């Protein structure tokens, strides 16, 4: 359990582990072009947890499929941007080199663990292939290490259950299996795509706790893709809010949740039952639907749903820019006004606790 | 558990077989008086009456059925009206010919389909995929009869490299198997291709890619294993069809199989042979179904033999 | 996918080609039939596939037909005489032994005839040639047999050409796969579904035939049979379809089959003779020849060949006259005959090569003159049931496309069952015709010829059916043999008639 530290020391870079800049992804089907990701910037540092927050269809999963190279292509195409990981632009690598990084240096945890596990192989087999392919271990050694890892993620009775099939596990246990697989060979970065969506609340808390523990234990970077503010608040250091394939606001979790500088973040916050109750407000869902990514509205993509929208919002797309104390960025023409009008984070948190 | 499964399946199969025997018996009697077909049109009414009396066709149908079932339980399946040999002997003599033809055909077809199907599915829309799809579709829809005659004309008459028909050495197997394989290979290739395309698009394949697994491992271990199940299903269906008798191919090539025997027996109203043939093929198909279920269970752990 | 596959296949095939070709010895002959004989029991030779293999090869009768002239010749009987109207005496040939070594004697002949007529066996020979009538058989001495009939039977010697003689060791009440005979060939091997092998019998009483072994195989497809002859896999295919005939290997021959439309004269509108005559006039037979019918076929006036005794040249050959047909229908309609009533026009599936087109063309011709025919195809069993008494109650009027072969040379095997009031498939009940048929059946010599002619004239007067064609068949004959197919080729392919080149 010390190996990750050696890697860490060896690499020892101080910059971001993963730095995504201006990523653009399009889906082309027939004559239709869907702009799923439109120039996003995201970075993750070692030992840090970044939550990528957004409604479904906001492009958050596509972003990381593009980075991992698991995008269905065709129809998906990366049309611009860079994704620098440990000093290499992933998009410059050959497919073979890139595949070698996947699983080994970057682990992926999927939303629906049952469909992400191959139904016709035992969990031991699927676990062991991580060690066999990436570490070139023999059968017995791969099995032994698999058992250790499975025990670490909290699978009881590993000796017996390693030869079971995925369908023989409960939802929570399956997610533990997927986490064990993603973390098997000590990746530097783990991307978790909605890891708790399919689980009930008590199991969700256990899984999040497990992820947090493992992340601290191993010092890896963790990207948590979620649509849940509660999950993000629970685990993230920083938050990155996505809307229509763009980052609309990002910053430190406390700052952002305390006083959102973008009407969309504010809207998400208000639609959260716990927060709404804490603030003695009625739960107010964001009106309208996310935009059709084939026809993104001009100007600010959020303007059709925004309570503050003005003529300028319809014409001029707002850039992501530092606002407030400079620790956060938002893409809204009225970010400052929004900050000024909001109650302070401290007061609200005081009420909540 | 396995023993219990086998016992239960065999037990139910036997009940089903009994039901089938009764159904075939009754249906055969509905198709008309065998004396009309069996005797030439010059036969007098008296002769027809004598014939019916001699073969028990004048007894009430229930009596005939009871007699048949009782004898069948004693492994006496009656005499062939035409061939004057025990009906079961005639069937058991023909059946291995059909079984061998079917077995080799399905095996070869599976091998071809399991090679071409995944390769075509890997890059849907590629030149290879298009060629494979068009050819397999054409093969799946080519009429056996036409193909058999064409095969004889080309390979036996024009090129003179194969015998036209009949049974004998290895060369005699090539045309019948080639003709039978055509449709089955086409169909199975299409199915394997289709299920491979959906397997390759499934979340677990995406997950395997994210796990960094090499592409050949993904195709042949992760995806193909899941597609084998549908290929086995199709192959099972096709085998059932062939066991029922590759009637056309058997007729054209003079292959002494059960399909030809059964068709001849039906047109001649040789009831005992029809019934024995149905019984044997049905028993074989029930057995095949049990084997298929065992294969499914081996291939897919989610399938419970209960 | 296919190209590489076939290449591999062809490659494998080339290496195995030698193993595959038939490597027949010079005195061996392979004959490919349309289907397997179902039984080689001596009393089942009346069925075509059985007869082609067994009749004259394995078994002999007391008499035999000359394949070229059709004349009756001595076989196991060296001579025969009619002792009186109901009694015939046959003298047996000396020195004949069965394949099992036992000698031919009167007891064996008596036993063979009695077994053939055994009611418990439903022998084809009995049902086809001995419908009705009692036969008492006596062995007068070891070499003489006397047969007594209940009614005068002038053609008993002809019938005896179909009764195959076998030893008394053959079980009386049980059909056999085969039995020992007296013929030039012994059944050597019968691999069910594959082949029947006959080898020359050294103790044969007649002239030793050239062919040492005859192999009979069967393929259902005419094109395959023809291909086997061109490829040298078979020497003779006695029956192939016209489209498979090649100049080099094909031979046409009259196959003894005759076609007719069997009209349902018991049901309106076909119960009116004018309608039946209109049908006879509505068919353009000349147009059918060379199109849907082989040009070698001949227009027929009676259901048996002109070589049959009692064939009458006075029966009308109907000419195509649609105007007259329409006029007859109008006339009938004016008298209240329901000429619009639907008529079921029934053809048998796969009846003969090209049958489907044949059926369709006739149906169109009948519609053309104004009859309401509905073409329907049924399988053999269904057609046979519909055509045989008891006829369906409450049926629509029916027309059957029917085919019949009579190679016996006597109309007695054709007319009574079709036109006599007792006939199994007869819709005619005419006392005068019954009387004529009875007289003819009992007459001999010129009287018999005249009586059959009179019956033919009476049948024309009643007009229960429409005659169409005497059909031709085609045989494919290989390079290695000489063989002339005749009208008997359908019922017997005698290896002794084959000579080697």
mmCIF file of C-alpha atoms in Angstrom, chain C residues 108-421:
data_model
loop_
_atom_site.group_PDB
_atom_site.id
_atom_site.type_symbol
_atom_site.label_atom_id
_atom_site.label_comp_id
_atom_site.label_asym_id
_atom_site.label_seq_id
_atom_site.Cartn_x
_atom_site.Cartn_y
_atom_site.Cartn_z
ATOM 1 C CA UNK C 108 -45.178 -73.439 -56.583
ATOM 2 C CA UNK C 109 -47.276 -71.845 -59.328
ATOM 3 C CA UNK C 110 -50.506 -72.669 -57.533
ATOM 4 C CA UNK C 111 -49.050 -71.281 -54.305
ATOM 5 C CA UNK C 112 -47.865 -68.101 -56.026
ATOM 6 C CA UNK C 113 -51.241 -67.404 -57.636
ATOM 7 C CA UNK C 114 -53.107 -68.100 -54.427
ATOM 8 C CA UNK C 115 -50.791 -65.922 -52.387
ATOM 9 C CA UNK C 116 -51.152 -63.080 -54.882
ATOM 10 C CA UNK C 117 -54.919 -63.317 -54.552
ATOM 11 C CA UNK C 118 -54.760 -63.611 -50.756
ATOM 12 C CA UNK C 119 -57.172 -61.064 -49.296
ATOM 13 C CA UNK C 120 -54.981 -60.492 -46.261
ATOM 14 C CA UNK C 121 -52.048 -59.212 -48.292
ATOM 15 C CA UNK C 122 -53.565 -56.434 -50.434
ATOM 16 C CA UNK C 123 -51.144 -57.243 -53.205
ATOM 17 C CA UNK C 124 -50.856 -54.562 -55.871
ATOM 18 C CA UNK C 125 -51.113 -57.264 -58.498
ATOM 19 C CA UNK C 126 -54.457 -58.433 -57.161
ATOM 20 C CA UNK C 127 -55.948 -54.976 -56.794
ATOM 21 C CA UNK C 128 -54.786 -53.880 -60.198
ATOM 22 C CA UNK C 129 -55.469 -56.950 -62.331
ATOM 23 C CA UNK C 130 -57.810 -59.191 -60.391
ATOM 24 C CA UNK C 131 -60.583 -56.884 -59.202
ATOM 25 C CA UNK C 132 -63.655 -59.097 -58.885
ATOM 26 C CA UNK C 133 -63.857 -62.711 -59.993
ATOM 27 C CA UNK C 134 -63.018 -66.011 -58.397
ATOM 28 C CA UNK C 135 -60.060 -68.112 -59.451
ATOM 29 C CA UNK C 136 -59.622 -71.755 -58.545
ATOM 30 C CA UNK C 137 -56.113 -73.058 -59.161
ATOM 31 C CA UNK C 138 -55.265 -76.730 -59.463
ATOM 32 C CA UNK C 139 -52.033 -78.562 -60.067
ATOM 33 C CA UNK C 140 -53.114 -81.174 -62.591
ATOM 34 C CA UNK C 141 -49.656 -82.740 -62.438
ATOM 35 C CA UNK C 142 -46.146 -81.519 -61.616
ATOM 36 C CA UNK C 143 -45.892 -79.571 -64.886
ATOM 37 C CA UNK C 144 -49.468 -78.579 -65.546
ATOM 38 C CA UNK C 145 -51.632 -75.991 -63.884
ATOM 39 C CA UNK C 146 -55.356 -75.507 -64.439
ATOM 40 C CA UNK C 147 -57.140 -72.288 -63.549
ATOM 41 C CA UNK C 148 -60.921 -72.165 -63.350
ATOM 42 C CA UNK C 149 -62.746 -68.836 -63.271
ATOM 43 C CA UNK C 150 -66.305 -68.121 -62.142
ATOM 44 C CA UNK C 151 -66.981 -66.115 -65.313
ATOM 45 C CA UNK C 152 -65.456 -66.410 -68.733
ATOM 46 C CA UNK C 153 -62.049 -64.720 -68.666
ATOM 47 C CA UNK C 154 -60.597 -64.630 -72.174
ATOM 48 C CA UNK C 155 -57.551 -62.618 -71.160
ATOM 49 C CA UNK C 156 -56.422 -64.804 -68.296
ATOM 50 C CA UNK C 157 -53.063 -65.557 -70.031
ATOM 51 C CA UNK C 158 -52.495 -61.797 -70.284
ATOM 52 C CA UNK C 159 -53.230 -61.408 -66.584
ATOM 53 C CA UNK C 160 -50.801 -64.201 -65.798
ATOM 54 C CA UNK C 161 -47.985 -62.068 -67.225
ATOM 55 C CA UNK C 162 -48.354 -60.033 -64.051
ATOM 56 C CA UNK C 163 -48.449 -62.837 -61.491
ATOM 57 C CA UNK C 164 -44.867 -63.470 -60.367
ATOM 58 C CA UNK C 165 -43.948 -67.011 -59.503
ATOM 59 C CA UNK C 166 -41.999 -67.863 -56.350
ATOM 60 C CA UNK C 167 -41.356 -70.971 -54.241
ATOM 61 C CA UNK C 168 -43.710 -72.218 -51.550
ATOM 62 C CA UNK C 169 -41.228 -71.186 -48.881
ATOM 63 C CA UNK C 170 -42.479 -67.583 -49.079
ATOM 64 C CA UNK C 171 -44.868 -66.912 -46.155
ATOM 65 C CA UNK C 172 -48.450 -66.923 -47.345
ATOM 66 C CA UNK C 173 -49.945 -64.306 -45.067
ATOM 67 C CA UNK C 174 -47.110 -61.867 -44.755
ATOM 68 C CA UNK C 175 -45.574 -59.441 -47.228
ATOM 69 C CA UNK C 176 -41.833 -59.787 -47.720
ATOM 70 C CA UNK C 177 -39.074 -57.378 -48.622
ATOM 71 C CA UNK C 178 -38.385 -59.795 -51.468
ATOM 72 C CA UNK C 179 -38.369 -63.488 -52.331
ATOM 73 C CA UNK C 180 -36.498 -65.936 -54.595
ATOM 74 C CA UNK C 181 -37.670 -65.827 -58.208
ATOM 75 C CA UNK C 182 -36.806 -67.459 -61.486
ATOM 76 C CA UNK C 183 -35.530 -64.350 -63.274
ATOM 77 C CA UNK C 184 -32.068 -63.725 -64.734
ATOM 78 C CA UNK C 185 -31.021 -61.670 -61.697
ATOM 79 C CA UNK C 186 -30.836 -62.254 -57.964
ATOM 80 C CA UNK C 187 -31.304 -59.521 -55.399
ATOM 81 C CA UNK C 188 -27.799 -59.180 -54.009
ATOM 82 C CA UNK C 189 -28.121 -56.223 -51.697
ATOM 83 C CA UNK C 190 -30.688 -53.599 -50.858
ATOM 84 C CA UNK C 191 -29.286 -50.725 -48.822
ATOM 85 C CA UNK C 192 -32.473 -48.910 -47.867
ATOM 86 C CA UNK C 193 -32.483 -45.368 -49.153
ATOM 87 C CA UNK C 194 -29.369 -45.917 -51.231
ATOM 88 C CA UNK C 195 -29.423 -48.666 -53.822
ATOM 89 C CA UNK C 196 -30.640 -52.048 -54.956
ATOM 90 C CA UNK C 197 -28.025 -54.350 -56.407
ATOM 91 C CA UNK C 198 -28.956 -57.219 -58.733
ATOM 92 C CA UNK C 199 -26.458 -59.829 -59.911
ATOM 93 C CA UNK C 200 -26.773 -62.344 -62.716
ATOM 94 C CA UNK C 201 -28.310 -65.703 -61.773
ATOM 95 C CA UNK C 202 -26.253 -68.529 -63.208
ATOM 96 C CA UNK C 203 -29.117 -70.984 -63.193
ATOM 97 C CA UNK C 204 -31.376 -68.808 -65.325
ATOM 98 C CA UNK C 205 -33.577 -70.810 -67.709
ATOM 99 C CA UNK C 206 -33.314 -68.387 -70.615
ATOM 100 C CA UNK C 207 -30.514 -66.845 -72.560
ATOM 101 C CA UNK C 208 -27.727 -65.466 -70.383
ATOM 102 C CA UNK C 209 -27.953 -61.679 -70.452
ATOM 103 C CA UNK C 210 -24.952 -59.476 -71.173
ATOM 104 C CA UNK C 211 -25.191 -57.313 -68.085
ATOM 105 C CA UNK C 212 -23.560 -58.962 -65.058
ATOM 106 C CA UNK C 213 -24.816 -56.649 -62.345
ATOM 107 C CA UNK C 214 -27.474 -53.994 -62.333
ATOM 108 C CA UNK C 215 -27.454 -51.241 -59.767
ATOM 109 C CA UNK C 216 -30.687 -49.344 -59.249
ATOM 110 C CA UNK C 217 -30.479 -45.961 -57.526
ATOM 111 C CA UNK C 218 -32.992 -43.137 -57.275
ATOM 112 C CA UNK C 219 -33.021 -39.358 -57.391
ATOM 113 C CA UNK C 220 -36.203 -37.343 -57.157
ATOM 114 C CA UNK C 221 -35.003 -34.569 -59.451
ATOM 115 C CA UNK C 222 -35.125 -35.180 -63.163
ATOM 116 C CA UNK C 223 -32.230 -32.784 -63.761
ATOM 117 C CA UNK C 224 -30.061 -34.779 -61.370
ATOM 118 C CA UNK C 225 -30.964 -38.044 -63.084
ATOM 119 C CA UNK C 226 -30.098 -36.559 -66.446
ATOM 120 C CA UNK C 227 -26.829 -35.142 -65.079
ATOM 121 C CA UNK C 228 -25.872 -38.555 -63.722
ATOM 122 C CA UNK C 229 -26.174 -40.052 -67.190
ATOM 123 C CA UNK C 230 -24.177 -37.272 -68.862
ATOM 124 C CA UNK C 231 -21.514 -37.601 -66.161
ATOM 125 C CA UNK C 232 -21.328 -41.346 -66.560
ATOM 126 C CA UNK C 233 -22.500 -41.959 -62.991
ATOM 127 C CA UNK C 234 -25.485 -43.805 -64.395
ATOM 128 C CA UNK C 235 -26.108 -45.570 -67.690
ATOM 129 C CA UNK C 236 -29.837 -45.193 -67.907
ATOM 130 C CA UNK C 237 -32.464 -42.826 -66.536
ATOM 131 C CA UNK C 238 -35.745 -44.287 -67.791
ATOM 132 C CA UNK C 239 -37.735 -41.145 -67.050
ATOM 133 C CA UNK C 240 -36.555 -37.556 -67.280
ATOM 134 C CA UNK C 241 -38.375 -34.287 -67.946
ATOM 135 C CA UNK C 242 -38.398 -32.765 -71.396
ATOM 136 C CA UNK C 243 -36.259 -29.794 -70.338
ATOM 137 C CA UNK C 244 -33.468 -32.155 -69.256
ATOM 138 C CA UNK C 245 -33.275 -33.939 -72.582
ATOM 139 C CA UNK C 246 -30.026 -33.428 -74.455
ATOM 140 C CA UNK C 247 -29.454 -34.305 -78.051
ATOM 141 C CA UNK C 248 -26.697 -36.686 -77.136
ATOM 142 C CA UNK C 249 -28.420 -38.641 -74.393
ATOM 143 C CA UNK C 250 -32.180 -38.082 -74.638
ATOM 144 C CA UNK C 251 -34.656 -40.457 -76.262
ATOM 145 C CA UNK C 252 -38.405 -39.913 -76.532
ATOM 146 C CA UNK C 253 -40.806 -42.832 -76.290
ATOM 147 C CA UNK C 254 -44.532 -43.340 -75.813
ATOM 148 C CA UNK C 255 -44.839 -43.966 -72.105
ATOM 149 C CA UNK C 256 -48.352 -45.462 -72.183
ATOM 150 C CA UNK C 257 -49.833 -42.647 -70.131
ATOM 151 C CA UNK C 258 -52.952 -40.963 -71.464
ATOM 152 C CA UNK C 259 -54.571 -37.813 -70.104
ATOM 153 C CA UNK C 260 -58.213 -36.816 -69.939
ATOM 154 C CA UNK C 261 -60.539 -34.440 -68.166
ATOM 155 C CA UNK C 262 -62.746 -36.502 -65.884
ATOM 156 C CA UNK C 263 -66.051 -34.587 -65.823
ATOM 157 C CA UNK C 264 -68.449 -34.734 -62.926
ATOM 158 C CA UNK C 265 -71.531 -35.652 -64.941
ATOM 159 C CA UNK C 266 -73.631 -36.084 -61.807
ATOM 160 C CA UNK C 267 -73.552 -32.408 -60.838
ATOM 161 C CA UNK C 268 -74.955 -29.393 -62.722
ATOM 162 C CA UNK C 269 -73.957 -27.897 -65.065
ATOM 163 C CA UNK C 270 -71.815 -30.861 -66.141
ATOM 164 C CA UNK C 271 -74.837 -33.170 -66.047
ATOM 165 C CA UNK C 272 -75.880 -31.681 -69.380
ATOM 166 C CA UNK C 273 -74.167 -33.371 -72.351
ATOM 167 C CA UNK C 274 -74.057 -30.084 -74.283
ATOM 168 C CA UNK C 275 -71.823 -28.604 -71.612
ATOM 169 C CA UNK C 276 -69.503 -31.625 -71.774
ATOM 170 C CA UNK C 277 -69.369 -31.374 -75.548
ATOM 171 C CA UNK C 278 -68.612 -27.662 -75.253
ATOM 172 C CA UNK C 279 -65.627 -28.554 -73.058
ATOM 173 C CA UNK C 280 -64.387 -31.015 -75.664
ATOM 174 C CA UNK C 281 -64.645 -28.256 -78.284
ATOM 175 C CA UNK C 282 -63.104 -25.572 -76.088
ATOM 176 C CA UNK C 283 -59.674 -27.150 -75.901
ATOM 177 C CA UNK C 284 -57.120 -26.234 -78.527
ATOM 178 C CA UNK C 285 -55.036 -29.396 -78.407
ATOM 179 C CA UNK C 286 -52.895 -28.408 -81.362
ATOM 180 C CA UNK C 287 -51.880 -25.202 -79.622
ATOM 181 C CA UNK C 288 -50.854 -27.170 -76.545
ATOM 182 C CA UNK C 289 -48.586 -29.508 -78.487
ATOM 183 C CA UNK C 290 -45.075 -28.170 -78.483
ATOM 184 C CA UNK C 291 -45.932 -25.555 -75.855
ATOM 185 C CA UNK C 292 -47.227 -26.935 -72.581
ATOM 186 C CA UNK C 293 -47.113 -30.450 -73.972
ATOM 187 C CA UNK C 294 -44.257 -32.247 -75.624
ATOM 188 C CA UNK C 295 -44.563 -32.121 -79.398
ATOM 189 C CA UNK C 296 -44.060 -35.878 -79.365
ATOM 190 C CA UNK C 297 -47.405 -36.414 -77.656
ATOM 191 C CA UNK C 298 -50.445 -37.490 -79.665
ATOM 192 C CA UNK C 299 -54.020 -36.347 -79.465
ATOM 193 C CA UNK C 300 -56.184 -39.071 -77.945
ATOM 194 C CA UNK C 301 -59.719 -40.234 -78.578
ATOM 195 C CA UNK C 302 -59.642 -43.049 -76.042
ATOM 196 C CA UNK C 303 -57.855 -43.614 -72.773
ATOM 197 C CA UNK C 304 -55.648 -46.395 -74.140
ATOM 198 C CA UNK C 305 -53.180 -46.591 -76.968
ATOM 199 C CA UNK C 306 -54.186 -47.417 -80.533
ATOM 200 C CA UNK C 307 -52.155 -50.641 -80.135
ATOM 201 C CA UNK C 308 -54.698 -51.846 -77.571
ATOM 202 C CA UNK C 309 -57.151 -54.360 -78.942
ATOM 203 C CA UNK C 310 -60.598 -52.928 -79.534
ATOM 204 C CA UNK C 311 -59.296 -49.413 -79.997
ATOM 205 C CA UNK C 312 -61.809 -47.712 -82.271
ATOM 206 C CA UNK C 313 -60.911 -45.395 -85.114
ATOM 207 C CA UNK C 314 -64.515 -44.222 -85.281
ATOM 208 C CA UNK C 315 -64.455 -42.181 -82.111
ATOM 209 C CA UNK C 316 -64.521 -38.452 -82.800
ATOM 210 C CA UNK C 317 -61.288 -36.506 -82.561
ATOM 211 C CA UNK C 318 -62.661 -33.222 -81.271
ATOM 212 C CA UNK C 319 -61.434 -30.157 -83.111
ATOM 213 C CA UNK C 320 -61.017 -26.780 -81.491
ATOM 214 C CA UNK C 321 -64.223 -24.818 -82.105
ATOM 215 C CA UNK C 322 -64.861 -22.157 -79.467
ATOM 216 C CA UNK C 323 -67.759 -20.668 -81.453
ATOM 217 C CA UNK C 324 -69.610 -23.938 -81.437
ATOM 218 C CA UNK C 325 -68.757 -24.388 -77.734
ATOM 219 C CA UNK C 326 -70.229 -21.002 -76.868
ATOM 220 C CA UNK C 327 -73.292 -21.750 -78.956
ATOM 221 C CA UNK C 328 -73.819 -25.007 -77.051
ATOM 222 C CA UNK C 329 -73.497 -23.178 -73.748
ATOM 223 C CA UNK C 330 -75.996 -20.518 -74.867
ATOM 224 C CA UNK C 331 -78.379 -23.205 -75.960
ATOM 225 C CA UNK C 332 -78.078 -24.945 -72.629
ATOM 226 C CA UNK C 333 -78.461 -21.686 -70.787
ATOM 227 C CA UNK C 334 -81.686 -20.977 -72.670
ATOM 228 C CA UNK C 335 -82.959 -24.315 -71.384
ATOM 229 C CA UNK C 336 -82.218 -23.298 -67.833
ATOM 230 C CA UNK C 337 -78.876 -25.063 -67.326
ATOM 231 C CA UNK C 338 -76.874 -23.081 -64.745
ATOM 232 C CA UNK C 339 -73.805 -22.566 -66.902
ATOM 233 C CA UNK C 340 -72.508 -19.910 -64.497
ATOM 234 C CA UNK C 341 -72.328 -22.361 -61.601
ATOM 235 C CA UNK C 342 -68.757 -22.624 -60.297
ATOM 236 C CA UNK C 343 -66.775 -25.681 -61.396
ATOM 237 C CA UNK C 344 -63.840 -26.955 -59.376
ATOM 238 C CA UNK C 345 -60.991 -27.670 -61.763
ATOM 239 C CA UNK C 346 -58.692 -30.040 -59.920
ATOM 240 C CA UNK C 347 -55.088 -30.747 -60.836
ATOM 241 C CA UNK C 348 -52.629 -32.877 -58.950
ATOM 242 C CA UNK C 349 -49.469 -31.199 -57.705
ATOM 243 C CA UNK C 350 -46.461 -32.464 -59.666
ATOM 244 C CA UNK C 351 -48.608 -34.899 -61.638
ATOM 245 C CA UNK C 352 -46.216 -34.970 -64.581
ATOM 246 C CA UNK C 353 -43.453 -32.631 -65.746
ATOM 247 C CA UNK C 354 -45.001 -29.301 -66.684
ATOM 248 C CA UNK C 355 -48.379 -30.244 -65.184
ATOM 249 C CA UNK C 356 -48.914 -26.822 -63.643
ATOM 250 C CA UNK C 357 -48.787 -24.978 -66.959
ATOM 251 C CA UNK C 358 -50.871 -27.692 -68.530
ATOM 252 C CA UNK C 359 -53.587 -27.191 -65.891
ATOM 253 C CA UNK C 360 -53.505 -23.439 -66.194
ATOM 254 C CA UNK C 361 -53.798 -23.398 -69.966
ATOM 255 C CA UNK C 362 -56.814 -25.696 -69.954
ATOM 256 C CA UNK C 363 -58.485 -23.679 -67.209
ATOM 257 C CA UNK C 364 -58.014 -20.531 -69.275
ATOM 258 C CA UNK C 365 -59.460 -22.205 -72.371
ATOM 259 C CA UNK C 366 -62.528 -23.301 -70.420
ATOM 260 C CA UNK C 367 -63.008 -19.830 -68.951
ATOM 261 C CA UNK C 368 -62.643 -18.426 -72.410
ATOM 262 C CA UNK C 369 -65.776 -20.117 -73.713
ATOM 263 C CA UNK C 370 -67.689 -18.907 -70.678
ATOM 264 C CA UNK C 371 -67.411 -21.609 -68.022
ATOM 265 C CA UNK C 372 -66.869 -20.582 -64.435
ATOM 266 C CA UNK C 373 -63.871 -22.774 -63.552
ATOM 267 C CA UNK C 374 -61.823 -22.389 -60.396
ATOM 268 C CA UNK C 375 -58.402 -24.003 -60.643
ATOM 269 C CA UNK C 376 -57.268 -25.846 -57.554
ATOM 270 C CA UNK C 377 -54.190 -28.000 -56.950
ATOM 271 C CA UNK C 378 -54.314 -30.917 -54.542
ATOM 272 C CA UNK C 379 -51.913 -33.687 -53.605
ATOM 273 C CA UNK C 380 -52.301 -37.194 -54.932
ATOM 274 C CA UNK C 381 -54.095 -38.600 -51.905
ATOM 275 C CA UNK C 382 -56.745 -35.889 -51.946
ATOM 276 C CA UNK C 383 -57.373 -36.248 -55.662
ATOM 277 C CA UNK C 384 -57.663 -40.005 -55.363
ATOM 278 C CA UNK C 385 -60.157 -39.736 -52.557
ATOM 279 C CA UNK C 386 -62.290 -37.226 -54.438
ATOM 280 C CA UNK C 387 -62.265 -39.392 -57.554
ATOM 281 C CA UNK C 388 -63.226 -42.652 -55.880
ATOM 282 C CA UNK C 389 -66.633 -43.661 -54.577
ATOM 283 C CA UNK C 390 -68.286 -42.600 -52.346
ATOM 284 C CA UNK C 391 -68.246 -39.168 -53.931
ATOM 285 C CA UNK C 392 -68.598 -36.093 -51.752
ATOM 286 C CA UNK C 393 -72.164 -35.036 -51.002
ATOM 287 C CA UNK C 394 -73.178 -31.486 -51.886
ATOM 288 C CA UNK C 395 -70.038 -30.835 -53.910
ATOM 289 C CA UNK C 396 -69.615 -28.294 -56.631
ATOM 290 C CA UNK C 397 -69.232 -29.723 -60.110
ATOM 291 C CA UNK C 398 -65.701 -31.101 -60.506
ATOM 292 C CA UNK C 399 -63.299 -31.572 -63.388
ATOM 293 C CA UNK C 400 -60.221 -33.677 -62.713
ATOM 294 C CA UNK C 401 -57.136 -33.708 -64.849
ATOM 295 C CA UNK C 402 -56.561 -37.431 -64.869
ATOM 296 C CA UNK C 403 -53.824 -39.674 -66.195
ATOM 297 C CA UNK C 404 -53.980 -43.411 -66.809
ATOM 298 C CA UNK C 405 -51.660 -46.025 -68.199
ATOM 299 C CA UNK C 406 -52.753 -49.312 -69.631
ATOM 300 C CA UNK C 407 -49.888 -51.361 -70.941
ATOM 301 C CA UNK C 408 -51.755 -54.638 -70.724
ATOM 302 C CA UNK C 409 -53.095 -54.302 -74.238
ATOM 303 C CA UNK C 410 -56.696 -54.840 -73.240
ATOM 304 C CA UNK C 411 -59.340 -52.207 -72.340
ATOM 305 C CA UNK C 412 -60.683 -54.369 -69.526
ATOM 306 C CA UNK C 413 -58.195 -52.717 -67.192
ATOM 307 C CA UNK C 414 -59.453 -49.277 -68.179
ATOM 308 C CA UNK C 415 -63.120 -49.194 -69.012
ATOM 309 C CA UNK C 416 -65.178 -51.059 -66.353
ATOM 310 C CA UNK C 417 -63.729 -49.221 -63.378
ATOM 311 C CA UNK C 418 -64.263 -45.837 -65.066
ATOM 312 C CA UNK C 419 -67.516 -46.260 -66.965
ATOM 313 C CA UNK C 420 -69.300 -49.298 -65.575
ATOM 314 C CA UNK C 421 -72.018 -48.564 -63.033
#
